[in-house]
mmCIF file of N, CA and C in Angstrom:
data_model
loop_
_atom_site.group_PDB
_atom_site.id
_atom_site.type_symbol
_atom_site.label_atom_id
_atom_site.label_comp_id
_atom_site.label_asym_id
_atom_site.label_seq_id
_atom_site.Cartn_x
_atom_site.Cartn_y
_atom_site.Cartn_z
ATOM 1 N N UNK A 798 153.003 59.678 82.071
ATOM 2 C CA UNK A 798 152.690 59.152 80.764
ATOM 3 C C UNK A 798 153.835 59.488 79.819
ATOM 4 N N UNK A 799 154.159 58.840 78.973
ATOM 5 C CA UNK A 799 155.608 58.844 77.514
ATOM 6 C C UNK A 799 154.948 58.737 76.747
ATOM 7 N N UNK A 800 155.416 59.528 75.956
ATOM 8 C CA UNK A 800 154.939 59.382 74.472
ATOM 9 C C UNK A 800 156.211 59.263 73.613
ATOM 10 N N UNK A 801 156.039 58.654 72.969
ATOM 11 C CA UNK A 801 157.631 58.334 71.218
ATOM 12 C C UNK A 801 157.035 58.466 70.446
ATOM 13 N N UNK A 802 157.504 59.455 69.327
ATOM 14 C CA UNK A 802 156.978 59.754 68.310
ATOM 15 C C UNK A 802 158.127 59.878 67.181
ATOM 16 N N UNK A 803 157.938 58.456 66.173
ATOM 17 C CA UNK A 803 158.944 58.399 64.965
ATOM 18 C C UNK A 803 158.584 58.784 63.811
ATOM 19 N N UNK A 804 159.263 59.630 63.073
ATOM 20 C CA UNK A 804 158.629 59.630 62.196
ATOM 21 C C UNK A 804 159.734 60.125 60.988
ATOM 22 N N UNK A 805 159.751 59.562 59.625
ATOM 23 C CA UNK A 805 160.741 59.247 59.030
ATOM 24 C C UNK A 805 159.994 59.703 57.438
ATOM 25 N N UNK A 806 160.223 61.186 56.732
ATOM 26 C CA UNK A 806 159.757 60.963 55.594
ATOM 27 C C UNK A 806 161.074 61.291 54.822
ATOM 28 N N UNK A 807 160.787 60.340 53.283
ATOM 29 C CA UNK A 807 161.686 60.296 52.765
ATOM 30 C C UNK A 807 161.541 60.602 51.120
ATOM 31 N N UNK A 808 162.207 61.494 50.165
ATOM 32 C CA UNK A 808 161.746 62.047 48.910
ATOM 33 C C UNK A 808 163.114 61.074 47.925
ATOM 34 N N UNK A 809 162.698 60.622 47.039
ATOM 35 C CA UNK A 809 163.324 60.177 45.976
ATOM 36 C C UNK A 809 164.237 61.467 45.471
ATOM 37 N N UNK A 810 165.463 61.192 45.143
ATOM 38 C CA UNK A 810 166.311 61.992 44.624
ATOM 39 C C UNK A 810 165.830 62.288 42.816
ATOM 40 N N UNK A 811 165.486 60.798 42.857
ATOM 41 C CA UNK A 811 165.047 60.889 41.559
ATOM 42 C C UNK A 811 164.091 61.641 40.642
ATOM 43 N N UNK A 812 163.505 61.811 41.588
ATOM 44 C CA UNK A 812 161.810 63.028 40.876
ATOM 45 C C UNK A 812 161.795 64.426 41.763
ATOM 46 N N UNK A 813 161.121 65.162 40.148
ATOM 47 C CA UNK A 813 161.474 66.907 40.687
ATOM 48 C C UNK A 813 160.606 67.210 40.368
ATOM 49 N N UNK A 814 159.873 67.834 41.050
ATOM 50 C CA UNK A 814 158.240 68.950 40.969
ATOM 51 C C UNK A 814 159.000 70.453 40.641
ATOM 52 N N UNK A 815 157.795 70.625 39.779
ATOM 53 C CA UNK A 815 157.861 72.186 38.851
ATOM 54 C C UNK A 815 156.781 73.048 39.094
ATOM 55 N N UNK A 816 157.917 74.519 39.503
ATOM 56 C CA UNK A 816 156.767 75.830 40.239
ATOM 57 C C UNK A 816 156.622 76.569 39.405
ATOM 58 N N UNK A 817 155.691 76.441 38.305
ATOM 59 C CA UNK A 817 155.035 77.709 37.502
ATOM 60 C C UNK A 817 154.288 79.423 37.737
ATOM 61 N N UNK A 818 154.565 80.273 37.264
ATOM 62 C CA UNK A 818 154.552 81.565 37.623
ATOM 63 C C UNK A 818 153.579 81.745 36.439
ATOM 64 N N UNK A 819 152.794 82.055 36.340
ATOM 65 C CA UNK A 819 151.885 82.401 35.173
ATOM 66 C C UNK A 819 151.331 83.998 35.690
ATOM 67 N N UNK A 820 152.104 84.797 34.636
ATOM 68 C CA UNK A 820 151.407 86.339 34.942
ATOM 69 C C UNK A 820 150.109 86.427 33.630
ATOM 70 N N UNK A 821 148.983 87.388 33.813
ATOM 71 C CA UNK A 821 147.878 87.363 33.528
ATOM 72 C C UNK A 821 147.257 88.621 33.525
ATOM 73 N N UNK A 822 145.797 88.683 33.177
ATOM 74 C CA UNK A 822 145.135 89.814 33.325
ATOM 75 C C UNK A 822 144.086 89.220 32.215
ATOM 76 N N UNK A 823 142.512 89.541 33.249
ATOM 77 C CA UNK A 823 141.594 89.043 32.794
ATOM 78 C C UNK A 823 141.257 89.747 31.831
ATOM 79 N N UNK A 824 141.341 90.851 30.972
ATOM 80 C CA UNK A 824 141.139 91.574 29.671
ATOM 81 C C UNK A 824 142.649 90.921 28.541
ATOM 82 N N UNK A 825 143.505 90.060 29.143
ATOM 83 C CA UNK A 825 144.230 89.721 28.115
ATOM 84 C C UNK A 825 143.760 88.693 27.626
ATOM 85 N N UNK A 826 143.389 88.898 26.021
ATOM 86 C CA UNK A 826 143.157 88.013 24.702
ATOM 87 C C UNK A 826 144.044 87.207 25.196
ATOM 88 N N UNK A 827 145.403 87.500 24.533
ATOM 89 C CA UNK A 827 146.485 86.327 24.413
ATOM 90 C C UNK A 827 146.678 85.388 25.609
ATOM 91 N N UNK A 828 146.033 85.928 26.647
ATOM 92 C CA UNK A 828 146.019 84.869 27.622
ATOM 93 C C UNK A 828 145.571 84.072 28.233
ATOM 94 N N UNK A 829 144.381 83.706 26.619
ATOM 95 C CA UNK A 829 143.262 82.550 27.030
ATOM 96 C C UNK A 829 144.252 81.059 26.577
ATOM 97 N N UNK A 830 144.856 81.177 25.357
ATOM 98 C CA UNK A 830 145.532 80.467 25.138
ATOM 99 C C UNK A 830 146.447 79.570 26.266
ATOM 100 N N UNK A 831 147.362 80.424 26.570
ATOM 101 C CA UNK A 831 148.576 80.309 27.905
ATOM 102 C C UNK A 831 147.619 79.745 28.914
ATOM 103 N N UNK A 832 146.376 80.022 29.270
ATOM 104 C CA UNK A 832 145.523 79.382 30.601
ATOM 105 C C UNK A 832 145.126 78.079 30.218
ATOM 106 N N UNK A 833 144.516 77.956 28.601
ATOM 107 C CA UNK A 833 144.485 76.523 28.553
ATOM 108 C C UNK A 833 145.430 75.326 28.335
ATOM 109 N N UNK A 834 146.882 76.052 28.260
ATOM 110 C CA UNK A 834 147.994 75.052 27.504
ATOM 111 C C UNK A 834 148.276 74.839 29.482
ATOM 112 N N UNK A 835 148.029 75.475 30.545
ATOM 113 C CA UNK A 835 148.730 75.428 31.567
ATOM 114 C C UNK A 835 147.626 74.298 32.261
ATOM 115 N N UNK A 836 146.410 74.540 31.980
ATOM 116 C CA UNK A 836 145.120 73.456 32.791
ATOM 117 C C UNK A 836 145.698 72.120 32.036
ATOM 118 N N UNK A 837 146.370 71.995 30.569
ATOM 119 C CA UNK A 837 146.420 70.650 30.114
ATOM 120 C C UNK A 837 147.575 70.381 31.090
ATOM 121 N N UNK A 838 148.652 71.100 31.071
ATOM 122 C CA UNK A 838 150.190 70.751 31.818
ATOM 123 C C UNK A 838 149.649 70.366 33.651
ATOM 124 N N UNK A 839 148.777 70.670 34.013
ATOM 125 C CA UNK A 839 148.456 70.605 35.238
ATOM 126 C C UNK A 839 147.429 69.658 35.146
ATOM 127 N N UNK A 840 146.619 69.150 34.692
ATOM 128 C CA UNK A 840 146.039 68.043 34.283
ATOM 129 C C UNK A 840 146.980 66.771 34.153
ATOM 130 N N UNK A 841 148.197 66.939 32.874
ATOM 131 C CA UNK A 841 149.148 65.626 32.878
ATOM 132 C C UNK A 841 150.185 65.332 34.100
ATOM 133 N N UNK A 842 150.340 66.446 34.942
ATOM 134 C CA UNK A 842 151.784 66.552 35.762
ATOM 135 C C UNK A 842 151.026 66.117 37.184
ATOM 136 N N UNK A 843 149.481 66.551 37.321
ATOM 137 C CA UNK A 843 149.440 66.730 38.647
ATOM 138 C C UNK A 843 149.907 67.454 39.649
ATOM 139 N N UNK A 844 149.972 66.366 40.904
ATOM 140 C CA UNK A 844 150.996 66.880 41.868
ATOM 141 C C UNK A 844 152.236 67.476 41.755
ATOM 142 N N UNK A 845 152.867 67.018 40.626
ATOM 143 C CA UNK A 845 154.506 67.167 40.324
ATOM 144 C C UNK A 845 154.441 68.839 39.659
ATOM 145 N N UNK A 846 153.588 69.292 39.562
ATOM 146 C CA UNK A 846 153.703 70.951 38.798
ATOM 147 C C UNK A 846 152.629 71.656 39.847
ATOM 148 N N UNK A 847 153.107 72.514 40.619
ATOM 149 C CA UNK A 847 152.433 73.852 40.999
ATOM 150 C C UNK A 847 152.453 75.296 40.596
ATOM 151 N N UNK A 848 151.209 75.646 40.099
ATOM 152 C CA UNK A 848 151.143 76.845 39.590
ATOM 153 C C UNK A 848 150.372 78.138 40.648
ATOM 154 N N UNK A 849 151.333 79.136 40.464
ATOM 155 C CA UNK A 849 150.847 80.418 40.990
ATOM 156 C C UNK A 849 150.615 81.121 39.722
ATOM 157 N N UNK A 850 149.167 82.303 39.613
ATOM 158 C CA UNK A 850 148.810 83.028 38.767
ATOM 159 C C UNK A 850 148.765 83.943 39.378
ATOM 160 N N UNK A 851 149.211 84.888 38.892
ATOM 161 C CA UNK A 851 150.184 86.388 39.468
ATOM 162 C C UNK A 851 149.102 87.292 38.430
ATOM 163 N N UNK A 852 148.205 87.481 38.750
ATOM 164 C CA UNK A 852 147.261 88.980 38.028
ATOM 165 C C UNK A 852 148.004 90.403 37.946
ATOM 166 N N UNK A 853 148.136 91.194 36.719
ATOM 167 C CA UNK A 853 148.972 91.968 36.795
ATOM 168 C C UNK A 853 148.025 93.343 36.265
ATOM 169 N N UNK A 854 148.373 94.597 36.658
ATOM 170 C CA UNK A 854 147.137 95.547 36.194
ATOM 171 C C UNK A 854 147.609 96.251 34.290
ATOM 172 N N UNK A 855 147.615 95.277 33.499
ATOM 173 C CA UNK A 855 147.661 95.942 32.548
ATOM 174 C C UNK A 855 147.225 94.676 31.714
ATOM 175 N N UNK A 856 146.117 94.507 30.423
ATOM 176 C CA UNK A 856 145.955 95.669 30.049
ATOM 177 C C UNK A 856 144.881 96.551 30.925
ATOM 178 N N UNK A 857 143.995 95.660 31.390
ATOM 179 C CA UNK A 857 142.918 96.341 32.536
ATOM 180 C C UNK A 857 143.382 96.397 33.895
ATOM 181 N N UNK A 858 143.388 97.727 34.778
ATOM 182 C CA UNK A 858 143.661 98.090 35.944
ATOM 183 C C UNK A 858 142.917 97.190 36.716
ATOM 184 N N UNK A 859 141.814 97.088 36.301
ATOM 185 C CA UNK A 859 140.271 96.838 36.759
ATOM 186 C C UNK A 859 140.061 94.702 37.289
ATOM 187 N N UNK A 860 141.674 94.114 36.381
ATOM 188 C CA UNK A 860 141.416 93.158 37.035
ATOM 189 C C UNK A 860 140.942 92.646 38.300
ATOM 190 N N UNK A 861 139.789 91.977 39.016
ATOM 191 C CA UNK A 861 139.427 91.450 40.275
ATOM 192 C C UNK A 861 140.451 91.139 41.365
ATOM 193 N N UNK A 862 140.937 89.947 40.411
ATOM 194 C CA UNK A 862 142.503 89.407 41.215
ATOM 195 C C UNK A 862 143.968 90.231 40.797
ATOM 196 N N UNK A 863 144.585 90.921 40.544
ATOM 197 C CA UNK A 863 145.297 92.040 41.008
ATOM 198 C C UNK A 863 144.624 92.880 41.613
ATOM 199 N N UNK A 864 143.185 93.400 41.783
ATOM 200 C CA UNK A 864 143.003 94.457 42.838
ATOM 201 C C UNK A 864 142.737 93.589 44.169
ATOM 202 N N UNK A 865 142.305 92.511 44.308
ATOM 203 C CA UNK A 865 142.731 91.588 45.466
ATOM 204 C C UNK A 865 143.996 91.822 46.534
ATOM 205 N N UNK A 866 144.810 91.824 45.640
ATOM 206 C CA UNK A 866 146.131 91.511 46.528
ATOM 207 C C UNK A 866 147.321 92.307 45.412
ATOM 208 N N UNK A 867 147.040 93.763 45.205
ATOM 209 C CA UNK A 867 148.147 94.553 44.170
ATOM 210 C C UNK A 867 149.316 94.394 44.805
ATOM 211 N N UNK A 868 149.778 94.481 46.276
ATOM 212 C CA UNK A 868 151.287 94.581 46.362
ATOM 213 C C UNK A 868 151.819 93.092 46.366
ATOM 214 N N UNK A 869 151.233 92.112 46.848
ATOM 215 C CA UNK A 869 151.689 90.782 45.768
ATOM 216 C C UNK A 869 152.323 90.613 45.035
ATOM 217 N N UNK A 870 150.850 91.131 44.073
ATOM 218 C CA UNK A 870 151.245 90.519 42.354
ATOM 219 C C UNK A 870 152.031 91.286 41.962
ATOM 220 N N UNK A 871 152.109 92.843 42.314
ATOM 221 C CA UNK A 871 153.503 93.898 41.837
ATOM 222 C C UNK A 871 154.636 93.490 42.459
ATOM 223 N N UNK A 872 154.921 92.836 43.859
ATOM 224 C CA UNK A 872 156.201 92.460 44.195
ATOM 225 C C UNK A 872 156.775 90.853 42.969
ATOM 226 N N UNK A 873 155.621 90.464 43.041
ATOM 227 C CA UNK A 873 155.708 89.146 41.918
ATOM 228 C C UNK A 873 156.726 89.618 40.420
ATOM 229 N N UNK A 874 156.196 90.338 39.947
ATOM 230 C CA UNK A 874 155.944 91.034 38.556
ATOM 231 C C UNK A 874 157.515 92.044 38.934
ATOM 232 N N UNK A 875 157.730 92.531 39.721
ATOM 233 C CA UNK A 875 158.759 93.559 39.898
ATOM 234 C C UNK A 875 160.141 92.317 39.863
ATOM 235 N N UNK A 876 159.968 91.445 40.831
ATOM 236 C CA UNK A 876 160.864 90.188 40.809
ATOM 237 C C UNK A 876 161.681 89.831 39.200
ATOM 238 N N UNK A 877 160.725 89.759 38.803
ATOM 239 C CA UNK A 877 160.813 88.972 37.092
ATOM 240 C C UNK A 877 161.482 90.595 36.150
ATOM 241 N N UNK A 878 160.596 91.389 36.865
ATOM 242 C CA UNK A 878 160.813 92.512 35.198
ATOM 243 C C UNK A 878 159.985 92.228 34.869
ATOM 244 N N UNK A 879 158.599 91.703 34.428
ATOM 245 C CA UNK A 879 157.777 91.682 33.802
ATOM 246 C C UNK A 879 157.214 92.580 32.979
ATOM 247 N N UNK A 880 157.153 92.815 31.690
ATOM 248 C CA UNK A 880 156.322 93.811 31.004
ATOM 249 C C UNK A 880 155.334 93.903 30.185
ATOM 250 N N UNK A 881 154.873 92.275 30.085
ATOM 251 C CA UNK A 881 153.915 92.193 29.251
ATOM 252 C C UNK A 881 153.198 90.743 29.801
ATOM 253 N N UNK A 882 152.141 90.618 29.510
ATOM 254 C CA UNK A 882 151.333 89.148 29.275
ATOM 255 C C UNK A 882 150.907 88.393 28.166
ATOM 256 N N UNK A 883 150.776 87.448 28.257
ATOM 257 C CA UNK A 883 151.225 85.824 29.174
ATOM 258 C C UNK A 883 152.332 86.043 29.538
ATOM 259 N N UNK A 884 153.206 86.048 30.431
ATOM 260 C CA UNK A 884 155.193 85.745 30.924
ATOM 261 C C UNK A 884 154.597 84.699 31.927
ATOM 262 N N UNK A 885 155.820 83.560 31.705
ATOM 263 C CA UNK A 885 155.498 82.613 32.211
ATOM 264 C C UNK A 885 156.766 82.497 32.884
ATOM 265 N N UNK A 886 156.958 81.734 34.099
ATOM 266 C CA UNK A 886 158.282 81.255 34.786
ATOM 267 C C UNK A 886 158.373 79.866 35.152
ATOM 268 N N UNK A 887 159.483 79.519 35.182
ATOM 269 C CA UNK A 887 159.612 78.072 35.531
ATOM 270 C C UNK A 887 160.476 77.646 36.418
ATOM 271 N N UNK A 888 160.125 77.655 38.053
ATOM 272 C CA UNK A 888 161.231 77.137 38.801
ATOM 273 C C UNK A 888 162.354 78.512 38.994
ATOM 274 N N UNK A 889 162.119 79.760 38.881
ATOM 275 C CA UNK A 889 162.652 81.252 39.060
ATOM 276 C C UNK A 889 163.374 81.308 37.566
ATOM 277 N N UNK A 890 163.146 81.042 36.196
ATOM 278 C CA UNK A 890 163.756 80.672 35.061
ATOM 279 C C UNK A 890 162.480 81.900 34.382
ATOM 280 N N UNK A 891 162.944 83.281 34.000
ATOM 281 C CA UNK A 891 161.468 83.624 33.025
ATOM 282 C C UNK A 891 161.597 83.373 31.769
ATOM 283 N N UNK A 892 160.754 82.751 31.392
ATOM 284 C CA UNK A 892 160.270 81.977 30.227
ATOM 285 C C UNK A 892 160.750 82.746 28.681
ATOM 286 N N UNK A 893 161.340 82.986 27.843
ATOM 287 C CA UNK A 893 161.230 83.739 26.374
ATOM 288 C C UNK A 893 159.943 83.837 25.801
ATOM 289 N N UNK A 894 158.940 82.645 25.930
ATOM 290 C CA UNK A 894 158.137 82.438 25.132
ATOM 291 C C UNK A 894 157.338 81.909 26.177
ATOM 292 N N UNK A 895 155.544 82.004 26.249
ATOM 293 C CA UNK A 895 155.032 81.202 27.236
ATOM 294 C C UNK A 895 154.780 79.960 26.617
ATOM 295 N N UNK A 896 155.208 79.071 24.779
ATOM 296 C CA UNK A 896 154.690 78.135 24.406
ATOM 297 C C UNK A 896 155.853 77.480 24.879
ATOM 298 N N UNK A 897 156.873 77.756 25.317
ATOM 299 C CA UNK A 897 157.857 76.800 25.572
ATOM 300 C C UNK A 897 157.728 75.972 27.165
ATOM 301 N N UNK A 898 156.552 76.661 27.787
ATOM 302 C CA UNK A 898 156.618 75.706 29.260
ATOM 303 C C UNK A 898 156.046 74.501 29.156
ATOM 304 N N UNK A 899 155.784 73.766 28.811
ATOM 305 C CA UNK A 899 155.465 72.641 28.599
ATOM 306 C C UNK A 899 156.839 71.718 28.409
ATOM 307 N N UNK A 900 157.719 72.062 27.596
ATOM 308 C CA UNK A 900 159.189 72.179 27.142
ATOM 309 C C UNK A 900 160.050 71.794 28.672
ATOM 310 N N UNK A 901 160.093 72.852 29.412
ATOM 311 C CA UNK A 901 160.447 73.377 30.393
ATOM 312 C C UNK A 901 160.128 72.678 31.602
ATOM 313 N N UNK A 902 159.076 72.365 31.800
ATOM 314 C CA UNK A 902 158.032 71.585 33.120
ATOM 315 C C UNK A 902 158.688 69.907 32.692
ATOM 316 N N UNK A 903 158.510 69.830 31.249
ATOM 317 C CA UNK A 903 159.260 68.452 31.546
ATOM 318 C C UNK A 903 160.283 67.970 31.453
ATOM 319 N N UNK A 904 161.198 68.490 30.819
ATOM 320 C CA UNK A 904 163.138 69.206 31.286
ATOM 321 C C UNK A 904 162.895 69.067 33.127
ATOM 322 N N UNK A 905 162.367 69.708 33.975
ATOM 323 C CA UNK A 905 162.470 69.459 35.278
ATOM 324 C C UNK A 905 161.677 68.441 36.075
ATOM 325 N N UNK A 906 160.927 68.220 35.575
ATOM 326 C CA UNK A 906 160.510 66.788 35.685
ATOM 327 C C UNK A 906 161.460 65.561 35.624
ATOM 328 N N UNK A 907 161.700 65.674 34.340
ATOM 329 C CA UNK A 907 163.200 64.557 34.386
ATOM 330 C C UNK A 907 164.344 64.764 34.809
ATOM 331 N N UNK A 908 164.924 65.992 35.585
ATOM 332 C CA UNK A 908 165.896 66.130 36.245
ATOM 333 C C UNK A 908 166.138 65.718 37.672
ATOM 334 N N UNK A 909 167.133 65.029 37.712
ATOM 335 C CA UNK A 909 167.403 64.622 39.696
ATOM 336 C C UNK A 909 167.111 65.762 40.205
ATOM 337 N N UNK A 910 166.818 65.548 41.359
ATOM 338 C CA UNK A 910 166.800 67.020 42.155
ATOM 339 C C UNK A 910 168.257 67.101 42.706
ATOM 340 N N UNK A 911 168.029 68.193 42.902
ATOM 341 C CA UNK A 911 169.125 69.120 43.893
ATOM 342 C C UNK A 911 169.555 68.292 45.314
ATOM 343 N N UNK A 912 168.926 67.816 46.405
ATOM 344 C CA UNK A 912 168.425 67.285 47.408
ATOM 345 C C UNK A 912 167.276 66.808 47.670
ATOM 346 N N UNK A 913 167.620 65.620 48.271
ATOM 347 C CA UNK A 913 166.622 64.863 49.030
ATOM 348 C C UNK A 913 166.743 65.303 50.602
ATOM 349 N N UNK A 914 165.434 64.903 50.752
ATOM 350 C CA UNK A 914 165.375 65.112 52.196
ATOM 351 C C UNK A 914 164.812 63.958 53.178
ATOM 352 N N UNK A 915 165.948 63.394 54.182
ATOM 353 C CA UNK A 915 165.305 62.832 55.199
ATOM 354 C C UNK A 915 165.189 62.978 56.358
ATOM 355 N N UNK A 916 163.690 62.869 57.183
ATOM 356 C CA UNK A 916 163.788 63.435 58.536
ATOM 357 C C UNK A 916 163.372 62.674 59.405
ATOM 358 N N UNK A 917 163.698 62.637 60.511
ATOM 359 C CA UNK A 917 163.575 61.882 61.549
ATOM 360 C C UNK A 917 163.126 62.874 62.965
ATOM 361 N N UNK A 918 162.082 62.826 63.382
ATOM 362 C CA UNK A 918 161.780 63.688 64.918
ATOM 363 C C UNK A 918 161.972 62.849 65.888
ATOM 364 N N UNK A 919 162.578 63.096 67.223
ATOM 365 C CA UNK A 919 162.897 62.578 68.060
ATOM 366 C C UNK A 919 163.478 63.279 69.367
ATOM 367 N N UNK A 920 162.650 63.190 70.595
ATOM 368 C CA UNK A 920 162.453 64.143 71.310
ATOM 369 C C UNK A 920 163.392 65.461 70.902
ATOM 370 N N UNK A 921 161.994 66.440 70.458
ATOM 371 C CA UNK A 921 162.058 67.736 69.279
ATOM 372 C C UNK A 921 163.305 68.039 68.883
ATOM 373 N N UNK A 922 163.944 67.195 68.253
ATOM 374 C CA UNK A 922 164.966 67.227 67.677
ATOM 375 C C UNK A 922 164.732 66.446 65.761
ATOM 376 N N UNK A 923 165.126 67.436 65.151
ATOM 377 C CA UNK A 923 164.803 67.381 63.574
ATOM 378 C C UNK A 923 166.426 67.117 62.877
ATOM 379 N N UNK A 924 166.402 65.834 62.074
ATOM 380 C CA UNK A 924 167.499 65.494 61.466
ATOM 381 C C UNK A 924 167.846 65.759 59.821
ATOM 382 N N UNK A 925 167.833 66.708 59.158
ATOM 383 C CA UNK A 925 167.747 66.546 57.673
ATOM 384 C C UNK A 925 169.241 66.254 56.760
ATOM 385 N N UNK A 926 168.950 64.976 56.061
ATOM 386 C CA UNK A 926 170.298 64.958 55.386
ATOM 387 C C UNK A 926 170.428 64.993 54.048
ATOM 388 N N UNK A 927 170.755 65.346 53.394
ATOM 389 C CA UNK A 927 170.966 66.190 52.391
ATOM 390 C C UNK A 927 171.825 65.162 51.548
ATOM 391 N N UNK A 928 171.643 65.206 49.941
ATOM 392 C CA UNK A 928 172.378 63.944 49.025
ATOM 393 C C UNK A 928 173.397 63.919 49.132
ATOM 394 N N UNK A 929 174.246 63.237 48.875
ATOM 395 C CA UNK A 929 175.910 63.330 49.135
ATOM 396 C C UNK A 929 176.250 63.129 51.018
ATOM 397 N N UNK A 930 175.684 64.073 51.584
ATOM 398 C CA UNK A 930 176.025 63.012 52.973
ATOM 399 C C UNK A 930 175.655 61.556 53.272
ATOM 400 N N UNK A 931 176.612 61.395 53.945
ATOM 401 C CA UNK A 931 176.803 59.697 54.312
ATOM 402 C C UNK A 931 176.231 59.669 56.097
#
């Protein structure tokens, strides 16, 4: 029995999805705000914006999700420098301000990407070519 298996996906150079870092802590006031400006940005963007929420133990130790998974969210948080909440990131960019991601998400939104990717499988052999190659 043979089997052929083609298969060809292909990403527009033209459109760029945005990876949000949202640090937190369920006793932070100020970070009811930052949660609802991020549900609207993820509401308008969709698919094109993914967000990770990184729970951090201050001001409450006692958060659920940092005691979930503490060496995580501390390797998360150690990454950045983080020292306070809301800190927001954009695409490994930490934020000055968390009102400016909205700003930010669509600045990379409208930017070409870096690379496209096209692939082709063909007995297990993987082809990726990258913009600028011919």
């Amino acid at each position: 029995m043979y089997f052929y298996i083609h298969i060809v996906v292909g990403f527009s150079a033209t459109r760029q999805a945005a990876f949000v870092e949202r640090f937190t802590n369920t006793s932070c006031g100020p970070c009811l705000p930052a949660g609802i400006m991020m549900e609207g940005l993820t509401h308008d963007y969709g698919p094109e914006t993914a967000v990770l929420q990184v729970h951090v133990n201050w001001p409450s130790p006692f958060d659920p999700f940092y005691l979930y998974c503490t060496a995580d969210n501390q390797s998360r948080w150690d990454h950045y420098g983080v020292t306070g909440v809301p800190t927001l990131c954009v695409d490994g960019k930490k934020l000055p301000s968390w009102s400016s991601t909205g700003f930010e998400v669509a600045s990379r939104l409208g930017a070409t990407a870096p690379l496209t990717i096209d692939t082709t499988l063909r007995e297990r052999a993987v082809t990726a070519r990258s913009v600028g190659d011919s």
